[in-house]
Amino acid sequence: MKRLHRPRLVYDVQNSKQTVFGKLPQRVNLGVRRLIRLPLSRFLKITTFAVAMILLALGTVSAPTTPLFAANSDNERQALEAQLQTLETQIGQYQDQIDGYHKQGNTLKNEIGTMNAQISKLNLEIKAINLQLSELNNKISDTQSKIVDIEASISTDKQSLGVLLRNLYESERVTAVEILLTSNSLSDVFNDLNNLTVLQNNVSAEIAKITDLRVQLQDQKEQLALAKSDTQTSKSYRETQKSQVDGLKSEKNKLLDITKGQETRYQTLLQQTKENAAQIRSRIFQLLGGGELTFDQAYKYAKLAGDSTGIRPAFLLAILDRESALGQNVGRCTYQKAMNPKDQPIFLVLVSALSINPDTVSVSCPNRDGAYGGAMGPAQFIPTTWNLYDDQVSKITSHNPANPWNNADAFVATALYVKDSMKGCSAIYSSQVSAERCAAAKYYSGSRWRSYLWTYGDAVITRAKSFQDDIDTLNSN
């Protein structure tokens, strides 16, 4: 059997608590002619259904939608596409502004970080200099104390030095003859002369020692004073540097605050513009025949597709509910960003044939099960897969070309694809439930379907049972 490309899932809604069976407010679906509630509404419904069945039997079934490209709808869509293009341009400009401010903010943050590091370094250097100054002050104080002690010692020894000096002076005035006459012996003469010499030497040595020590201490004190002056100069220089860096940091912080404010402003504008663009995209989707469906409307499409292909409507509803929540979630990405490059040319040919601006329709984003998105419309077909079924879809819905964003075309395309899958699954599984579980898994992942039998596939079967109960209730009324 010819291998088919498989559609991809947009959002996994298996854990969604939302149901299409609850009481819902009235919704607008521009792909379906709005019904006017009259007392004979039930009769009109039955009549419309009977006519559809007759046309189906004759092979000329038309989808229950208004003409897709009516003049007023076409004009509105073109106006919306032009407005959307303007918004997309604004979105790009706002994003550029945000990126610029973000980059500028990061640069400012880096500069402020560098300044903080410089300030920390200068603080440590100033702290080290303060320790040096404290040590120098201690040394200067110690040296001054020694100088004071020496001066006190000199003062204390002044009297002794004075006596020695007087004795020396008197000794120097005594002549050799007087020494000989006053001495008892010649040995005493030599002893007196020797004592005089020793006294002279002691006095000279003591004076030289005190003088040298005082000079050394004074020199040391001057050197310490010079070192202290240099250290204080270095401290002042670093304090000046720190003050300058603090000033620059303050200016950078102000700029950063301004930048953050501007970035926040443009973020707000960007968000508002994206919301407006999303609303316009949703409106364009409605004008293309898609949009949110009530259960009654969705069942009509499923019934049309099921009668044409033999696939039960509850099963089709379950698959489309899983794929796009019955047309509510058809993707949020552009084809340029999400679609496989090999699918893009096919996509562009398709939208050109439908007179659709390719930049104004959304496709699915990549998910955890694939590198690419690009699935289109409620049925979430990728372009290459849609190409395989568009002619068959046109024969059933009379839409030429078939439109993947149109609800009727999407339901029929899903039914045709599931019908092909069921052929292979029925050859493997004898029960209808097992075959449907297999077909649902193939719809999701193609050749890797066995890995999703009891996740995606079983979730579809469970949902189909719930849909079948509601269909039975609806038909019993």
Coordinates of C-alpha atoms in Angstrom, one line a residue:
M1 CA 0.0 0.0 0.0
K2 CA 1.3 3.5 -0.8
R3 CA 2.9 5.1 2.2
L4 CA 1.1 8.3 3.3
H5 CA 2.4 11.3 5.0
R6 CA 0.8 11.7 8.4
P7 CA -0.8 14.7 10.0
R8 CA 0.7 16.1 13.2
L9 CA -0.9 17.0 16.5
V10 CA -1.1 20.7 17.6
Y11 CA -2.0 20.4 21.2
D12 CA -2.3 17.4 23.4
V13 CA -5.8 17.8 24.9
Q14 CA -6.1 14.4 26.6
N15 CA -6.0 15.9 30.0
S16 CA -8.4 18.8 29.1
K17 CA -11.4 19.0 31.4
Q18 CA -13.3 21.1 28.8
T19 CA -16.2 19.3 27.1
V20 CA -18.3 20.3 24.1
F21 CA -21.3 18.7 25.7
G22 CA -21.9 21.1 28.5
K23 CA -24.2 24.1 28.3
L24 CA -22.3 26.6 26.2
P25 CA -23.1 30.2 25.3
Q26 CA -24.2 30.9 21.8
R27 CA -21.2 31.0 19.4
V28 CA -20.7 32.7 16.1
N29 CA -19.5 30.5 13.3
L30 CA -19.2 32.3 10.0
G31 CA -18.6 29.1 8.2
V32 CA -22.2 28.1 8.9
R33 CA -25.4 30.0 8.1
R34 CA -26.8 31.3 11.4
L35 CA -30.0 29.5 12.3
I36 CA -33.1 31.5 13.2
R37 CA -34.9 29.8 16.1
L38 CA -38.6 29.5 15.1
P39 CA -41.3 27.3 16.6
L40 CA -40.8 25.0 13.5
S41 CA -37.1 24.7 14.0
R42 CA -37.2 21.0 14.7
F43 CA -39.2 20.5 11.5
L44 CA -36.7 22.6 9.5
K45 CA -33.8 20.6 10.9
I46 CA -35.4 17.3 9.9
T47 CA -36.1 18.7 6.4
T48 CA -32.5 20.0 5.9
F49 CA -31.1 16.6 7.1
A50 CA -33.4 14.7 4.7
V51 CA -32.4 16.9 1.8
A52 CA -28.7 16.3 2.6
M53 CA -29.2 12.6 2.6
I54 CA -31.0 12.7 -0.8
L55 CA -28.2 14.8 -2.3
L56 CA -25.6 12.4 -0.8
A57 CA -27.4 9.5 -2.4
L58 CA -27.3 11.3 -5.7
G59 CA -23.5 11.9 -5.3
T60 CA -23.8 15.7 -5.3
V61 CA -23.5 16.5 -1.5
S62 CA -22.7 20.1 -0.6
A63 CA -21.3 21.1 2.8
P64 CA -23.6 22.9 5.2
T65 CA -21.8 26.2 4.8
T66 CA -22.5 29.5 3.1
P67 CA -20.5 30.3 -0.1
L68 CA -16.9 30.6 1.1
F69 CA -15.9 33.6 -1.0
A70 CA -19.0 35.7 -1.0
A71 CA -18.3 39.3 -2.0
N72 CA -18.8 40.8 1.5
S73 CA -16.8 38.1 3.2
D74 CA -14.0 38.3 0.7
N75 CA -13.8 42.1 1.1
E76 CA -13.8 41.8 4.8
R77 CA -11.1 39.1 4.7
Q78 CA -8.9 41.2 2.4
A79 CA -9.2 44.2 4.7
L80 CA -8.4 42.0 7.7
E81 CA -5.4 40.5 5.9
A82 CA -4.1 44.0 5.2
Q83 CA -4.6 45.0 8.8
L84 CA -2.9 41.9 10.0
Q85 CA 0.1 42.6 7.7
T86 CA 0.4 46.0 9.4
L87 CA 0.2 44.5 12.8
E88 CA 2.8 41.9 11.9
T89 CA 5.1 44.7 10.8
Q90 CA 4.5 46.5 14.1
I91 CA 5.1 43.3 16.0
G92 CA 8.5 43.0 14.2
Q93 CA 9.4 46.6 15.0
Y94 CA 8.4 46.2 18.6
Q95 CA 10.4 43.0 18.9
D96 CA 13.4 44.8 17.4
Q97 CA 13.0 47.6 20.0
I98 CA 12.7 45.1 22.8
D99 CA 15.7 43.2 21.6
G100 CA 17.7 46.4 21.3
Y101 CA 16.7 47.6 24.8
H102 CA 17.3 44.1 26.2
K103 CA 20.8 44.0 24.6
Q104 CA 21.5 47.5 25.9
G105 CA 20.2 46.4 29.3
N106 CA 22.5 43.4 29.3
T107 CA 25.5 45.7 28.3
L108 CA 24.7 48.1 31.1
K109 CA 24.4 45.2 33.5
N110 CA 27.8 43.9 32.4
E111 CA 29.3 47.4 32.8
I112 CA 27.8 47.8 36.2
G113 CA 29.1 44.3 37.1
T114 CA 32.5 45.4 36.0
M115 CA 32.3 48.6 38.0
N116 CA 31.1 46.6 41.1
A117 CA 34.2 44.5 40.7
Q118 CA 36.4 47.6 40.4
I119 CA 34.8 49.1 43.5
S120 CA 35.3 45.9 45.4
K121 CA 39.0 45.8 44.3
L122 CA 39.5 49.5 45.3
N123 CA 37.8 48.9 48.6
L124 CA 40.2 46.0 49.3
E125 CA 43.2 48.2 48.2
I126 CA 42.1 51.0 50.5
K127 CA 41.6 48.5 53.3
A128 CA 45.2 47.2 52.7
I129 CA 46.5 50.8 52.6
N130 CA 44.8 51.6 55.9
L131 CA 46.5 48.6 57.4
Q132 CA 49.9 49.8 56.1
L133 CA 49.2 53.3 57.5
S134 CA 48.3 51.8 60.8
E135 CA 51.6 49.8 60.8
L136 CA 53.6 52.9 59.8
N137 CA 52.0 54.9 62.5
N138 CA 53.0 52.2 65.0
K139 CA 56.6 52.2 63.7
I140 CA 56.7 56.0 63.8
S141 CA 55.4 56.0 67.3
D142 CA 57.9 53.3 68.3
T143 CA 60.8 55.2 66.8
Q144 CA 59.7 58.4 68.5
S145 CA 59.5 56.6 71.8
K146 CA 63.1 55.4 71.3
I147 CA 64.2 58.9 70.5
V148 CA 62.6 60.2 73.6
D149 CA 64.2 57.4 75.6
I150 CA 67.7 58.3 74.2
E151 CA 67.2 61.9 74.9
A152 CA 66.2 61.0 78.5
S153 CA 69.2 58.8 78.8
I154 CA 71.4 61.7 77.4
S155 CA 69.8 64.0 80.0
T156 CA 70.5 61.5 82.8
D157 CA 74.1 61.0 81.7
K158 CA 74.7 64.7 81.3
Q159 CA 76.1 65.0 84.9
S160 CA 78.3 62.0 84.5
L161 CA 79.5 63.3 81.2
G162 CA 80.1 66.7 82.7
V163 CA 82.2 65.2 85.5
L164 CA 84.1 63.2 83.0
L165 CA 84.6 66.2 80.9
R166 CA 85.8 68.3 83.8
N167 CA 88.1 65.6 84.9
L168 CA 89.4 65.3 81.4
Y169 CA 89.8 69.0 81.2
E170 CA 91.7 69.2 84.5
S171 CA 93.8 66.2 83.5
E172 CA 94.8 67.8 80.3
R173 CA 96.0 70.9 82.1
V174 CA 98.5 68.9 84.3
T175 CA 101.9 68.8 82.8
A176 CA 104.2 65.9 82.8
V177 CA 106.6 67.5 85.3
E178 CA 103.7 68.0 87.8
I179 CA 102.7 64.4 87.3
L180 CA 106.3 63.2 88.1
L181 CA 106.6 65.4 91.2
T182 CA 103.2 64.3 92.6
S183 CA 103.6 60.6 91.9
N184 CA 105.3 58.3 94.4
S185 CA 106.9 56.2 91.7
L186 CA 107.4 56.1 88.0
S187 CA 104.8 53.3 87.7
D188 CA 102.2 55.6 89.2
V189 CA 103.1 58.1 86.6
F190 CA 102.4 55.6 83.8
N191 CA 99.2 54.4 85.4
D192 CA 97.9 58.0 85.7
L193 CA 98.7 58.6 82.1
N194 CA 97.1 55.4 81.0
N195 CA 93.9 56.2 83.0
L196 CA 93.8 59.6 81.4
T197 CA 93.9 58.0 78.0
V198 CA 91.2 55.4 78.8
L199 CA 89.0 58.2 80.2
Q200 CA 89.4 60.2 77.0
N201 CA 88.6 57.2 74.8
N202 CA 85.5 56.3 76.9
V203 CA 84.2 59.8 76.7
S204 CA 84.7 60.0 73.0
A205 CA 83.1 56.6 72.4
E206 CA 80.1 57.4 74.5
I207 CA 79.5 60.7 72.8
A208 CA 79.9 59.1 69.3
K209 CA 77.5 56.2 70.2
I210 CA 74.7 58.5 71.5
T211 CA 75.1 60.8 68.5
D212 CA 75.0 58.0 66.0
L213 CA 72.0 56.4 67.5
R214 CA 70.1 59.6 67.6
V215 CA 70.9 60.3 64.0
Q216 CA 69.8 56.8 63.0
L217 CA 66.5 57.1 64.8
Q218 CA 65.9 60.5 63.2
D219 CA 66.6 59.1 59.8
Q220 CA 64.3 56.2 60.5
K221 CA 61.6 58.6 61.6
E222 CA 62.0 60.7 58.5
Q223 CA 61.8 57.6 56.2
L224 CA 58.7 56.4 58.0
A225 CA 57.1 59.8 57.6
L226 CA 57.9 59.7 53.9
A227 CA 56.4 56.2 53.6
K228 CA 53.3 57.3 55.4
S229 CA 53.0 60.3 53.1
D230 CA 53.3 58.1 50.0
T231 CA 50.8 55.6 51.4
Q232 CA 48.3 58.4 52.2
T233 CA 48.8 59.7 48.6
S234 CA 48.0 56.2 47.2
K235 CA 45.0 56.0 49.5
S236 CA 43.7 59.4 48.2
Y237 CA 44.2 58.2 44.6
R238 CA 42.2 55.1 45.1
E239 CA 39.5 56.9 47.0
T240 CA 39.2 59.3 44.0
Q241 CA 39.0 56.3 41.7
K242 CA 36.3 54.8 43.8
S243 CA 34.3 58.0 43.8
Q244 CA 34.6 58.2 40.0
V245 CA 33.5 54.6 39.6
D246 CA 30.6 55.1 42.0
G247 CA 29.5 58.1 39.9
L248 CA 29.6 56.2 36.7
K249 CA 27.8 53.3 38.3
S250 CA 25.0 55.6 39.5
E251 CA 24.6 56.9 35.9
K252 CA 24.6 53.4 34.5
N253 CA 22.0 52.4 37.0
K254 CA 19.8 55.3 36.0
L255 CA 20.2 54.3 32.3
L256 CA 19.4 50.7 33.2
D257 CA 16.2 51.8 34.9
I258 CA 15.2 53.9 31.9
T259 CA 16.1 50.9 29.6
K260 CA 14.0 48.5 31.6
G261 CA 11.1 51.0 31.6
Q262 CA 11.3 51.3 27.8
E263 CA 11.6 47.5 27.4
T264 CA 8.5 47.0 29.6
R265 CA 6.6 49.6 27.6
Y266 CA 7.4 47.9 24.3
Q267 CA 6.6 44.5 25.9
T268 CA 3.2 45.8 26.7
L269 CA 2.7 47.2 23.2
L270 CA 4.0 43.9 21.7
Q271 CA 1.5 41.9 23.8
Q272 CA -1.4 44.1 22.9
T273 CA -0.5 43.9 19.2
K274 CA -0.1 40.1 19.3
E275 CA -3.5 39.9 20.9
N276 CA -5.0 42.1 18.2
A277 CA -3.3 39.9 15.6
A278 CA -4.6 36.7 17.2
Q279 CA -8.2 38.1 17.1
I280 CA -7.8 39.0 13.4
R281 CA -6.4 35.6 12.6
S282 CA -9.4 34.0 14.4
R283 CA -11.7 36.2 12.4
I284 CA -10.0 35.3 9.1
F285 CA -10.3 31.6 10.1
Q286 CA -14.0 32.1 10.6
L287 CA -14.3 33.8 7.2
L288 CA -12.6 30.8 5.7
G289 CA -15.3 28.5 7.0
G290 CA -13.7 27.4 10.2
G291 CA -14.0 28.5 13.8
E292 CA -15.5 27.3 17.0
L293 CA -18.4 24.8 16.7
T294 CA -21.3 23.8 18.8
F295 CA -21.8 20.1 19.2
D296 CA -24.8 20.2 17.0
Q297 CA -22.9 21.8 14.2
A298 CA -19.9 19.5 14.6
Y299 CA -22.2 16.5 14.5
K300 CA -23.6 17.6 11.2
Y301 CA -20.2 17.8 9.6
A302 CA -19.2 14.4 11.2
K303 CA -22.5 12.9 9.9
L304 CA -21.8 14.3 6.4
A305 CA -18.3 12.9 6.4
G306 CA -19.3 9.6 7.9
D307 CA -22.1 8.9 5.5
S308 CA -19.7 9.6 2.6
T309 CA -16.9 7.3 3.9
G310 CA -18.5 4.7 6.3
I311 CA -16.6 6.0 9.3
R312 CA -18.8 6.5 12.3
P313 CA -19.3 10.2 13.3
A314 CA -18.4 9.7 17.0
F315 CA -15.0 8.4 16.0
L316 CA -14.4 11.3 13.7
L317 CA -15.5 13.8 16.4
A318 CA -13.1 12.2 18.9
I319 CA -10.1 12.5 16.5
L320 CA -10.9 16.1 15.7
D321 CA -11.5 16.9 19.3
R322 CA -8.0 15.5 20.1
E323 CA -6.4 17.3 17.1
S324 CA -7.8 20.8 17.4
A325 CA -10.6 20.7 20.0
L326 CA -13.1 20.7 17.1
G327 CA -11.5 23.7 15.4
Q328 CA -10.7 25.8 18.4
N329 CA -6.9 25.2 18.4
V330 CA -5.5 25.2 14.8
G331 CA -2.0 26.4 15.7
R332 CA -0.2 29.6 16.6
C333 CA 2.8 29.6 14.3
T334 CA 3.6 30.9 10.9
Y335 CA 4.5 28.5 8.1
Q336 CA 8.0 30.1 7.8
K337 CA 8.9 29.2 11.4
A338 CA 7.2 25.9 11.9
M339 CA 6.7 24.1 8.5
N340 CA 9.2 21.6 7.0
P341 CA 10.9 23.3 4.1
K342 CA 9.8 20.6 1.7
D343 CA 6.2 21.3 2.6
Q344 CA 6.4 25.0 2.1
P345 CA 6.2 25.1 -1.7
I346 CA 3.1 22.9 -1.6
F347 CA 1.6 25.1 1.1
L348 CA 2.2 28.2 -1.0
V349 CA 0.5 26.7 -4.0
L350 CA -2.5 25.6 -1.9
V351 CA -3.1 29.1 -0.3
S352 CA -2.6 30.7 -3.7
A353 CA -5.3 28.6 -5.2
L354 CA -7.6 29.6 -2.3
S355 CA -6.7 33.3 -2.7
I356 CA -5.3 33.3 0.9
N357 CA -2.4 35.4 2.1
P358 CA 0.0 32.7 3.5
D359 CA 1.2 35.1 6.2
T360 CA -2.3 35.5 7.7
V361 CA -3.1 31.9 8.5
S362 CA -1.7 29.9 11.4
V363 CA -0.3 26.4 11.4
S364 CA 0.7 24.1 14.2
C365 CA 3.9 24.6 16.1
P366 CA 6.5 21.8 16.5
N367 CA 5.7 19.6 19.5
R368 CA 7.7 17.0 21.5
D369 CA 7.0 14.3 19.0
G370 CA 8.4 16.1 15.9
A371 CA 10.9 18.6 14.8
Y372 CA 8.4 20.4 12.6
G373 CA 4.8 21.6 12.8
G374 CA 3.0 23.1 9.9
A375 CA -0.3 21.1 10.2
M376 CA -3.3 23.0 8.9
G377 CA -6.8 23.6 10.0
P378 CA -9.2 21.6 12.3
A379 CA -8.0 18.2 10.9
Q380 CA -4.3 19.2 11.2
F381 CA -3.1 17.9 7.9
I382 CA 0.4 18.7 6.6
P383 CA 0.4 20.0 3.0
T384 CA 1.8 16.9 1.4
T385 CA -0.9 14.8 3.1
W386 CA -3.6 17.2 2.2
N387 CA -2.6 17.0 -1.5
L388 CA -3.4 13.3 -1.4
Y389 CA -7.0 13.9 -0.5
D390 CA -8.0 17.4 -1.7
D391 CA -9.6 16.0 -5.0
Q392 CA -11.7 13.4 -3.1
V393 CA -12.7 16.1 -0.6
S394 CA -13.9 18.4 -3.4
K395 CA -16.0 15.6 -4.9
I396 CA -17.9 15.3 -1.6
T397 CA -18.2 18.9 -0.4
S398 CA -18.2 20.6 -3.9
H399 CA -15.5 23.0 -2.7
N400 CA -13.0 23.4 -5.5
P401 CA -10.3 23.6 -4.4
A402 CA -10.8 22.0 -1.0
N403 CA -9.9 24.2 1.9
P404 CA -8.1 22.7 5.0
W405 CA -9.4 25.6 7.2
N406 CA -13.0 24.9 6.2
N407 CA -14.8 22.8 8.8
A408 CA -16.7 20.7 6.2
D409 CA -13.6 20.0 4.1
A410 CA -11.6 19.2 7.3
F411 CA -14.1 16.6 8.6
V412 CA -14.3 14.9 5.2
A413 CA -10.5 14.8 4.8
T414 CA -10.2 13.2 8.3
A415 CA -12.8 10.6 7.3
L416 CA -11.0 9.8 4.1
Y417 CA -7.7 9.4 5.8
V418 CA -9.2 7.3 8.6
K419 CA -10.9 5.1 6.0
D420 CA -7.6 4.3 4.4
S421 CA -6.0 3.6 7.7
M422 CA -8.8 1.3 8.8
K423 CA -8.2 -1.0 5.8
G424 CA -4.7 -1.9 7.2
C425 CA -5.8 -1.9 10.8
S426 CA -8.8 -4.2 10.1
A427 CA -6.4 -6.7 8.6
I428 CA -4.5 -6.8 11.9
Y429 CA -7.4 -6.4 14.4
S430 CA -10.7 -8.2 14.2
S431 CA -12.7 -6.0 16.6
Q432 CA -13.9 -2.5 15.5
V433 CA -12.6 -0.9 18.7
S434 CA -9.1 -2.3 18.2
A435 CA -9.1 -1.3 14.6
E436 CA -10.2 2.2 15.4
R437 CA -7.6 2.5 18.1
C438 CA -5.0 1.5 15.5
A439 CA -6.3 4.0 13.0
A440 CA -6.3 6.8 15.6
A441 CA -2.7 6.0 16.5
K442 CA -1.7 6.1 12.8
Y443 CA -3.5 9.4 12.4
Y444 CA -1.2 10.8 15.1
S445 CA 2.1 9.3 14.3
G446 CA 2.1 7.4 11.0
S447 CA 4.6 4.5 10.9
R448 CA 5.3 4.8 14.6
W449 CA 1.6 4.1 15.5
R450 CA 2.3 1.1 17.7
S451 CA 4.0 3.4 20.3
Y452 CA 0.8 5.4 20.6
L453 CA -1.9 2.7 20.7
W454 CA -2.5 3.1 24.4
T455 CA -1.9 6.8 24.7
Y456 CA -3.4 8.8 21.9
G457 CA -5.3 5.9 20.3
D458 CA -6.9 4.8 23.5
A459 CA -7.8 8.4 24.5
V460 CA -9.6 8.7 21.2
I461 CA -11.6 5.5 21.8
T462 CA -12.6 6.7 25.3
R463 CA -13.7 10.1 23.9
A464 CA -15.5 8.4 21.0
K465 CA -17.6 6.4 23.5
S466 CA -18.6 9.6 25.3
F467 CA -19.5 11.3 21.9
Q468 CA -21.5 8.2 20.9
D469 CA -23.6 8.4 24.1
D470 CA -24.4 12.0 23.4
I471 CA -25.2 11.3 19.7
D472 CA -27.6 8.5 20.8
T473 CA -29.2 10.9 23.2
L474 CA -29.5 13.6 20.5
N475 CA -31.1 11.2 18.0
S476 CA -33.5 9.8 20.5
N477 CA -35.2 13.2 21.0

